[in-house]
mmCIF file of C-alpha atoms in Angstrom:
data_model
loop_
_atom_site.group_PDB
_atom_site.id
_atom_site.type_symbol
_atom_site.label_atom_id
_atom_site.label_comp_id
_atom_site.label_asym_id
_atom_site.label_seq_id
_atom_site.Cartn_x
_atom_site.Cartn_y
_atom_site.Cartn_z
ATOM 1 C CA MET A 1 -24.188 -45.861 -36.846
ATOM 2 C CA GLY A 2 -24.460 -43.586 -39.827
ATOM 3 C CA ARG A 3 -23.351 -40.103 -40.703
ATOM 4 C CA ARG A 4 -23.774 -37.226 -38.304
ATOM 5 C CA PRO A 5 -26.929 -35.618 -39.851
ATOM 6 C CA ARG A 6 -28.669 -38.997 -39.484
ATOM 7 C CA CYS A 7 -27.943 -39.103 -35.760
ATOM 8 C CA ARG A 8 -31.680 -39.232 -34.961
ATOM 9 C CA LEU A 9 -31.730 -42.795 -36.315
ATOM 10 C CA GLY A 10 -30.242 -43.932 -33.016
ATOM 11 C CA TYR A 11 -33.501 -42.820 -31.481
ATOM 12 C CA ASP A 12 -35.936 -43.797 -34.242
ATOM 13 C CA TRP A 13 -34.548 -47.283 -34.841
ATOM 14 C CA PHE A 14 -34.285 -48.298 -31.209
ATOM 15 C CA VAL A 15 -35.878 -46.100 -28.571
ATOM 16 C CA ALA A 16 -38.959 -45.309 -30.664
ATOM 17 C CA GLN A 17 -39.408 -49.028 -31.302
ATOM 18 C CA GLY A 18 -39.615 -49.886 -27.626
ATOM 19 C CA ILE A 19 -35.932 -50.623 -26.944
ATOM 20 C CA ASP A 20 -34.532 -48.937 -23.844
ATOM 21 C CA SER A 21 -31.859 -46.389 -24.843
ATOM 22 C CA ALA A 22 -29.592 -47.724 -22.104
ATOM 23 C CA ARG A 23 -29.274 -50.968 -24.101
ATOM 24 C CA VAL A 24 -27.932 -49.226 -27.220
ATOM 25 C CA LYS A 25 -24.574 -47.576 -27.884
ATOM 26 C CA VAL A 26 -24.553 -45.118 -30.768
ATOM 27 C CA THR A 27 -21.513 -43.825 -32.643
ATOM 28 C CA MET A 28 -22.099 -40.771 -34.820
ATOM 29 C CA LEU A 29 -19.631 -40.473 -37.692
ATOM 30 C CA SER A 30 -18.428 -37.104 -38.946
ATOM 31 C CA ASP A 31 -19.350 -36.312 -42.558
ATOM 32 C CA GLY A 32 -16.344 -34.052 -43.141
ATOM 33 C CA THR A 33 -16.095 -30.286 -43.008
ATOM 34 C CA ALA A 34 -19.804 -29.803 -42.204
ATOM 35 C CA THR A 35 -19.274 -31.216 -38.703
ATOM 36 C CA TYR A 36 -16.884 -28.364 -37.920
ATOM 37 C CA ASN A 37 -18.611 -25.693 -39.992
ATOM 38 C CA ASN A 38 -22.000 -26.317 -38.407
ATOM 39 C CA PHE A 39 -20.524 -26.297 -34.910
ATOM 40 C CA HIS A 40 -18.963 -22.906 -35.662
ATOM 41 C CA ASN A 41 -22.189 -21.567 -37.188
ATOM 42 C CA TYR A 42 -24.320 -22.711 -34.250
ATOM 43 C CA PHE A 43 -21.944 -21.998 -31.362
ATOM 44 C CA GLY A 44 -19.155 -19.733 -32.603
ATOM 45 C CA ASP A 45 -20.916 -16.475 -31.746
ATOM 46 C CA ALA A 46 -20.841 -15.943 -27.975
ATOM 47 C CA ALA A 47 -23.998 -13.805 -28.183
ATOM 48 C CA THR A 48 -26.172 -16.684 -29.407
ATOM 49 C CA ALA A 49 -24.191 -19.856 -28.634
ATOM 50 C CA GLU A 50 -25.663 -20.681 -25.216
ATOM 51 C CA GLN A 51 -29.241 -20.093 -26.334
ATOM 52 C CA ASN A 52 -28.715 -22.233 -29.444
ATOM 53 C CA TRP A 53 -27.260 -25.062 -27.376
ATOM 54 C CA ASN A 54 -30.184 -24.952 -24.941
ATOM 55 C CA ASP A 55 -32.719 -24.868 -27.796
ATOM 56 C CA TYR A 56 -31.190 -27.896 -29.508
ATOM 57 C CA ALA A 57 -30.887 -29.725 -26.185
ATOM 58 C CA ALA A 58 -34.571 -29.070 -25.506
ATOM 59 C CA GLU A 59 -35.521 -30.668 -28.854
ATOM 60 C CA VAL A 60 -33.640 -33.827 -27.934
ATOM 61 C CA GLU A 61 -34.927 -33.956 -24.362
ATOM 62 C CA ALA A 62 -38.509 -33.514 -25.598
ATOM 63 C CA LEU A 63 -38.268 -37.036 -26.977
ATOM 64 C CA ASP A 64 -39.530 -39.860 -24.796
ATOM 65 C CA TRP A 65 -36.279 -41.529 -23.760
ATOM 66 C CA ASN A 66 -37.848 -43.429 -20.841
ATOM 67 C CA HIS A 67 -40.779 -45.165 -22.422
ATOM 68 C CA GLY A 68 -40.618 -48.292 -20.232
ATOM 69 C CA GLY A 69 -41.116 -50.599 -23.193
ATOM 70 C CA ARG A 70 -44.051 -48.665 -24.666
ATOM 71 C CA TYR A 71 -44.050 -46.893 -27.997
ATOM 72 C CA PRO A 72 -43.345 -43.242 -27.169
ATOM 73 C CA GLU A 73 -45.872 -40.542 -27.910
ATOM 74 C CA THR A 74 -43.166 -37.963 -28.631
ATOM 75 C CA ARG A 75 -41.472 -38.770 -31.907
ATOM 76 C CA ALA A 76 -38.493 -37.295 -33.694
ATOM 77 C CA PRO A 77 -39.115 -34.750 -36.466
ATOM 78 C CA GLU A 78 -40.136 -36.073 -39.855
ATOM 79 C CA GLU A 79 -36.929 -35.162 -41.675
ATOM 80 C CA PHE A 80 -34.003 -37.557 -41.493
ATOM 81 C CA ALA A 81 -31.425 -34.781 -41.282
ATOM 82 C CA SER A 82 -31.016 -33.449 -37.748
ATOM 83 C CA TYR A 83 -27.969 -31.246 -38.154
ATOM 84 C CA THR A 84 -28.329 -29.488 -34.825
ATOM 85 C CA TRP A 85 -28.545 -32.602 -32.685
ATOM 86 C CA PRO A 86 -25.213 -34.466 -32.650
ATOM 87 C CA TYR A 87 -23.311 -32.046 -30.449
ATOM 88 C CA TYR A 88 -25.758 -32.242 -27.579
ATOM 89 C CA LEU A 89 -26.407 -35.932 -28.211
ATOM 90 C CA SER A 90 -22.726 -36.639 -27.628
ATOM 91 C CA THR A 91 -23.214 -35.543 -24.007
ATOM 92 C CA ARG A 92 -25.965 -38.114 -23.461
ATOM 93 C CA PRO A 93 -25.172 -41.571 -22.070
ATOM 94 C CA ASP A 94 -24.027 -44.105 -24.670
ATOM 95 C CA TYR A 95 -23.610 -41.570 -27.492
ATOM 96 C CA ARG A 96 -20.272 -40.540 -28.960
ATOM 97 C CA LEU A 97 -19.106 -38.470 -31.920
ATOM 98 C CA MET A 98 -16.262 -39.938 -33.966
ATOM 99 C CA LEU A 99 -14.373 -37.432 -36.090
ATOM 100 C CA GLN A 100 -10.915 -36.858 -37.516
ATOM 101 C CA ASN A 101 -9.738 -34.179 -35.084
ATOM 102 C CA SER A 102 -11.766 -32.911 -32.144
ATOM 103 C CA SER A 103 -9.268 -30.109 -31.491
ATOM 104 C CA LEU A 104 -10.641 -28.376 -34.612
ATOM 105 C CA MET A 105 -13.940 -27.740 -32.788
ATOM 106 C CA GLU A 106 -13.623 -24.229 -31.415
ATOM 107 C CA SER A 107 -15.761 -21.554 -29.768
ATOM 108 C CA SER A 108 -15.014 -18.272 -28.009
ATOM 109 C CA CYS A 109 -18.013 -18.794 -25.713
ATOM 110 C CA PRO A 110 -17.066 -20.030 -22.184
ATOM 111 C CA PHE A 111 -20.374 -21.907 -21.893
ATOM 112 C CA ILE A 112 -19.652 -23.834 -25.091
ATOM 113 C CA ALA A 113 -16.084 -24.501 -23.947
ATOM 114 C CA ASP A 114 -17.605 -26.328 -20.976
ATOM 115 C CA ARG A 115 -19.970 -28.187 -23.273
ATOM 116 C CA LEU A 116 -17.042 -29.237 -25.457
ATOM 117 C CA ALA A 117 -15.430 -30.782 -22.400
ATOM 118 C CA ALA A 118 -18.636 -32.731 -21.757
ATOM 119 C CA MET A 119 -18.977 -33.995 -25.329
ATOM 120 C CA LYS A 120 -17.737 -37.548 -25.818
ATOM 121 C CA MET A 121 -15.623 -37.161 -28.950
ATOM 122 C CA GLU A 122 -13.152 -39.655 -30.308
ATOM 123 C CA SER A 123 -10.482 -38.440 -32.710
ATOM 124 C CA VAL A 124 -9.410 -41.104 -35.172
ATOM 125 C CA GLN A 125 -8.123 -40.945 -38.721
ATOM 126 C CA PRO A 126 -9.689 -43.348 -41.250
ATOM 127 C CA TYR A 127 -6.263 -44.502 -42.410
ATOM 128 C CA GLU A 128 -5.503 -45.563 -38.827
ATOM 129 C CA LEU A 129 -8.650 -47.698 -38.781
ATOM 130 C CA LEU A 130 -7.742 -49.217 -42.151
ATOM 131 C CA THR A 131 -4.169 -49.925 -41.116
ATOM 132 C CA ALA A 132 -5.369 -51.728 -37.983
ATOM 133 C CA LEU A 133 -7.494 -54.204 -39.956
ATOM 134 C CA PRO A 134 -6.224 -57.731 -40.581
ATOM 135 C CA GLU A 135 -5.052 -58.197 -44.167
ATOM 136 C CA ALA A 136 -8.092 -60.289 -45.121
ATOM 137 C CA SER A 137 -10.412 -57.563 -43.829
ATOM 138 C CA LYS A 138 -8.493 -54.906 -45.763
ATOM 139 C CA GLN A 139 -8.877 -56.857 -48.979
ATOM 140 C CA GLN A 140 -12.588 -57.311 -48.322
ATOM 141 C CA PHE A 141 -12.927 -53.563 -47.789
ATOM 142 C CA TYR A 142 -11.123 -52.873 -51.077
ATOM 143 C CA ARG A 143 -13.444 -55.255 -52.905
ATOM 144 C CA MET A 144 -16.507 -53.614 -51.383
ATOM 145 C CA ALA A 145 -15.201 -50.183 -52.441
ATOM 146 C CA LYS A 146 -14.159 -51.500 -55.876
ATOM 147 C CA PHE A 147 -10.655 -50.214 -55.214
ATOM 148 C CA ASP A 148 -7.738 -51.919 -56.975
ATOM 149 C CA TYR A 149 -4.975 -51.603 -54.396
ATOM 150 C CA ALA A 150 -2.423 -53.654 -56.320
ATOM 151 C CA ARG A 151 -2.800 -51.537 -59.461
ATOM 152 C CA PHE A 152 -2.121 -48.220 -57.749
ATOM 153 C CA ALA A 153 0.584 -49.576 -55.454
ATOM 154 C CA GLY A 154 2.297 -50.832 -58.590
ATOM 155 C CA LEU A 155 2.146 -47.360 -60.157
ATOM 156 C CA PHE A 156 3.858 -45.872 -57.127
ATOM 157 C CA ASP A 157 6.579 -48.529 -57.163
ATOM 158 C CA LEU A 158 7.507 -48.205 -60.854
ATOM 159 C CA SER A 159 10.503 -45.974 -60.162
ATOM 160 C CA PRO A 160 12.797 -45.285 -57.207
ATOM 161 C CA LYS A 161 11.653 -41.666 -57.066
ATOM 162 C CA LYS A 162 9.407 -40.403 -54.313
ATOM 163 C CA ASN A 163 5.693 -39.950 -55.085
ATOM 164 C CA LEU A 164 3.844 -36.632 -55.246
ATOM 165 C CA ILE A 165 0.088 -36.173 -55.812
ATOM 166 C CA ILE A 166 -1.585 -32.992 -57.058
ATOM 167 C CA ILE A 167 -5.300 -32.638 -56.279
ATOM 168 C CA GLY A 168 -7.270 -30.816 -58.990
ATOM 169 C CA THR A 169 -10.603 -29.024 -58.944
ATOM 170 C CA SER A 170 -13.665 -28.467 -61.142
ATOM 171 C CA HIS A 171 -13.929 -25.506 -63.518
ATOM 172 C CA SER A 172 -16.571 -23.049 -64.668
ATOM 173 C CA SER A 173 -14.365 -21.104 -67.079
ATOM 174 C CA ALA A 174 -11.451 -21.458 -69.453
ATOM 175 C CA ALA A 175 -9.428 -19.182 -67.179
ATOM 176 C CA SER A 176 -9.844 -21.639 -64.320
ATOM 177 C CA GLU A 177 -8.709 -24.517 -66.524
ATOM 178 C CA GLN A 178 -5.663 -22.532 -67.601
ATOM 179 C CA GLN A 179 -4.851 -21.648 -64.006
ATOM 180 C CA GLN A 180 -4.884 -25.312 -62.999
ATOM 181 C CA ALA A 181 -2.573 -26.214 -65.891
ATOM 182 C CA ALA A 182 -0.196 -23.433 -64.842
ATOM 183 C CA TYR A 183 -0.151 -24.785 -61.283
ATOM 184 C CA VAL A 184 0.630 -28.288 -62.556
ATOM 185 C CA GLU A 185 3.439 -26.987 -64.754
ATOM 186 C CA ARG A 186 4.971 -25.133 -61.821
ATOM 187 C CA ILE A 187 4.852 -28.199 -59.555
ATOM 188 C CA ILE A 188 6.461 -30.367 -62.228
ATOM 189 C CA GLN A 189 9.245 -27.829 -62.710
ATOM 190 C CA GLN A 190 9.769 -27.538 -58.981
ATOM 191 C CA TYR A 191 9.594 -31.195 -57.980
ATOM 192 C CA GLY A 192 9.816 -33.289 -61.153
ATOM 193 C CA SER A 193 13.497 -34.162 -60.796
ATOM 194 C CA ASP A 194 12.974 -35.774 -57.390
ATOM 195 C CA TYR A 195 9.373 -37.003 -57.535
ATOM 196 C CA ASP A 196 7.078 -38.998 -59.762
ATOM 197 C CA ILE A 197 4.128 -36.642 -60.287
ATOM 198 C CA PHE A 198 0.534 -37.921 -60.164
ATOM 199 C CA PHE A 199 -2.505 -35.767 -60.858
ATOM 200 C CA LYS A 200 -5.916 -36.566 -59.376
ATOM 201 C CA PRO A 201 -8.573 -34.681 -61.369
ATOM 202 C CA HIS A 202 -11.894 -33.604 -59.935
ATOM 203 C CA PRO A 203 -14.638 -35.977 -61.168
ATOM 204 C CA ALA A 204 -16.224 -33.085 -63.107
ATOM 205 C CA ASP A 205 -12.968 -31.941 -64.732
ATOM 206 C CA SER A 206 -12.382 -32.978 -68.341
ATOM 207 C CA SER A 207 -9.714 -30.353 -69.071
ATOM 208 C CA SER A 208 -6.973 -32.504 -67.524
ATOM 209 C CA ALA A 209 -7.520 -35.462 -69.870
ATOM 210 C CA GLY A 210 -4.582 -34.373 -72.043
ATOM 211 C CA TYR A 211 -2.148 -33.703 -69.205
ATOM 212 C CA PRO A 212 -0.025 -36.867 -69.754
ATOM 213 C CA ASP A 213 0.728 -35.698 -73.314
ATOM 214 C CA ARG A 214 1.166 -32.082 -72.282
ATOM 215 C CA PHE A 215 3.356 -32.670 -69.233
ATOM 216 C CA GLU A 216 6.126 -35.214 -69.621
ATOM 217 C CA GLY A 217 6.353 -37.650 -66.741
ATOM 218 C CA LEU A 218 2.914 -36.891 -65.285
ATOM 219 C CA THR A 219 0.583 -39.803 -64.499
ATOM 220 C CA LEU A 220 -3.139 -39.103 -64.565
ATOM 221 C CA LEU A 221 -5.162 -40.899 -61.899
ATOM 222 C CA PRO A 222 -8.835 -41.806 -62.518
ATOM 223 C CA GLY A 223 -11.141 -38.920 -61.713
ATOM 224 C CA GLN A 224 -13.997 -41.129 -60.555
ATOM 225 C CA MET A 225 -12.150 -43.368 -58.112
ATOM 226 C CA PRO A 226 -12.814 -43.104 -54.337
ATOM 227 C CA PHE A 227 -9.872 -40.821 -53.645
ATOM 228 C CA GLU A 228 -10.113 -40.833 -49.848
ATOM 229 C CA ILE A 229 -9.744 -44.619 -49.882
ATOM 230 C CA PHE A 230 -6.810 -44.230 -52.277
ATOM 231 C CA VAL A 231 -5.055 -41.918 -49.800
ATOM 232 C CA TRP A 232 -5.867 -44.035 -46.746
ATOM 233 C CA ALA A 233 -4.682 -47.235 -48.364
ATOM 234 C CA LEU A 234 -1.483 -45.879 -49.931
ATOM 235 C CA LEU A 235 -0.431 -43.265 -47.397
ATOM 236 C CA ASP A 236 2.872 -45.009 -46.707
ATOM 237 C CA LYS A 237 3.744 -44.699 -50.423
ATOM 238 C CA ILE A 238 2.751 -41.016 -50.728
ATOM 239 C CA ASP A 239 5.648 -38.709 -49.949
ATOM 240 C CA MET A 240 3.985 -35.369 -50.731
ATOM 241 C CA ILE A 241 0.470 -34.236 -51.524
ATOM 242 C CA GLY A 242 -0.949 -30.828 -52.346
ATOM 243 C CA GLY A 243 -3.237 -28.904 -54.657
ATOM 244 C CA TYR A 244 -6.611 -27.254 -54.373
ATOM 245 C CA PRO A 245 -8.077 -27.207 -50.826
ATOM 246 C CA SER A 246 -10.155 -30.321 -50.254
ATOM 247 C CA THR A 247 -11.702 -32.290 -47.407
ATOM 248 C CA THR A 248 -9.082 -34.932 -48.245
ATOM 249 C CA PHE A 249 -6.537 -32.868 -46.330
ATOM 250 C CA ILE A 250 -8.362 -33.469 -43.043
ATOM 251 C CA SER A 251 -7.288 -37.103 -43.343
ATOM 252 C CA VAL A 252 -3.660 -36.505 -44.368
ATOM 253 C CA PRO A 253 -0.786 -35.982 -41.907
ATOM 254 C CA LEU A 254 0.321 -32.344 -42.081
ATOM 255 C CA ASP A 255 3.930 -33.306 -42.694
ATOM 256 C CA LYS A 256 2.919 -34.810 -46.051
ATOM 257 C CA VAL A 257 1.171 -31.648 -47.304
ATOM 258 C CA GLY A 258 3.760 -29.663 -49.258
ATOM 259 C CA PHE A 259 1.719 -26.976 -51.037
ATOM 260 C CA LEU A 260 -1.791 -25.576 -51.475
ATOM 261 C CA PHE A 261 -3.213 -23.547 -54.336
ATOM 262 C CA ALA A 262 -4.486 -20.726 -52.124
ATOM 263 C CA ALA A 263 -3.330 -17.372 -50.754
ATOM 264 C CA ASP A 264 -3.230 -18.347 -47.086
ATOM 265 C CA ALA A 265 -5.001 -20.348 -44.387
ATOM 266 C CA ASP A 266 -7.523 -17.611 -43.567
ATOM 267 C CA GLY A 267 -9.313 -18.046 -46.877
ATOM 268 C CA LEU A 268 -9.829 -21.795 -46.495
ATOM 269 C CA VAL A 269 -13.110 -23.420 -45.533
ATOM 270 C CA ARG A 270 -13.403 -24.445 -41.892
ATOM 271 C CA PRO A 271 -11.748 -26.509 -40.456
ATOM 272 C CA LEU A 272 -8.938 -26.357 -43.028
ATOM 273 C CA ASN A 273 -8.334 -22.744 -41.970
ATOM 274 C CA ILE A 274 -7.644 -23.953 -38.423
ATOM 275 C CA LEU A 275 -5.666 -26.990 -39.543
ATOM 276 C CA PHE A 276 -3.256 -24.999 -41.708
ATOM 277 C CA ARG A 277 -2.979 -21.696 -39.855
ATOM 278 C CA ASP A 278 0.252 -22.792 -38.145
ATOM 279 C CA ALA A 279 1.532 -25.124 -40.880
ATOM 280 C CA ALA A 280 4.890 -23.474 -41.536
ATOM 281 C CA SER A 281 6.021 -26.177 -43.970
ATOM 282 C CA VAL A 282 3.154 -25.602 -46.441
ATOM 283 C CA GLU A 283 3.917 -23.509 -49.528
ATOM 284 C CA TRP A 284 1.071 -21.202 -50.547
ATOM 285 C CA ILE A 285 0.767 -20.920 -54.324
ATOM 286 C CA GLN A 286 -1.545 -18.435 -56.034
#
């Protein structure tokens, strides 16, 4: 039910409407890097982690969870976003937190380490969920997402070469645009003989529009398409992926990530810094 910041809806939609919480199972879905970043911000510092956890737990327990069929007097806060709640909520009966990789949730605080053990977290990659669907359900999902699977699968199958995708970024200066072009040129020189090269521009990037004319053999993918769905659906046809650090990499097997446009793992946003700190096969390009 919904993204993680909206976790209070499990209370507002059911318990606060007179439905016993024991009759409802709630799954909270991770919304990407914020799930891990917020956990680190709230509970990463051992000096404040236990107090923060207890404060957030008290907010949740102040709600009337045992209303006996009556409308509760204690209501959830007015704002929809309850960023501090999901971690404690996942320790309550019938709540779970579904995310890509629970091992990326870390804290140096022993108290929080115990709380992590009590949290009901399920690690699952979206591409695994998609792969498990019956074919008819997959096609329905593609239609709902307005994703043309056949078109892109056909692009990948045009030649016997392996397929490599470069992920671009947005730009606030000409220097940034030039840096991206230099990265693309290097990747083409390094891998172009063995791979078909595809470039996925950031939706706000117009500087890459001329890349197919500038770089022979490069195929430009649509900037506005739902790229995560693209990766999930076509993962078996993608042999290497790399580029600017992106939340997309949380949902890609590490053995498919060949390079990142960054100095090292330490400078990456959490949890990418954890994910790539021991990734010996990744080439760091700066």
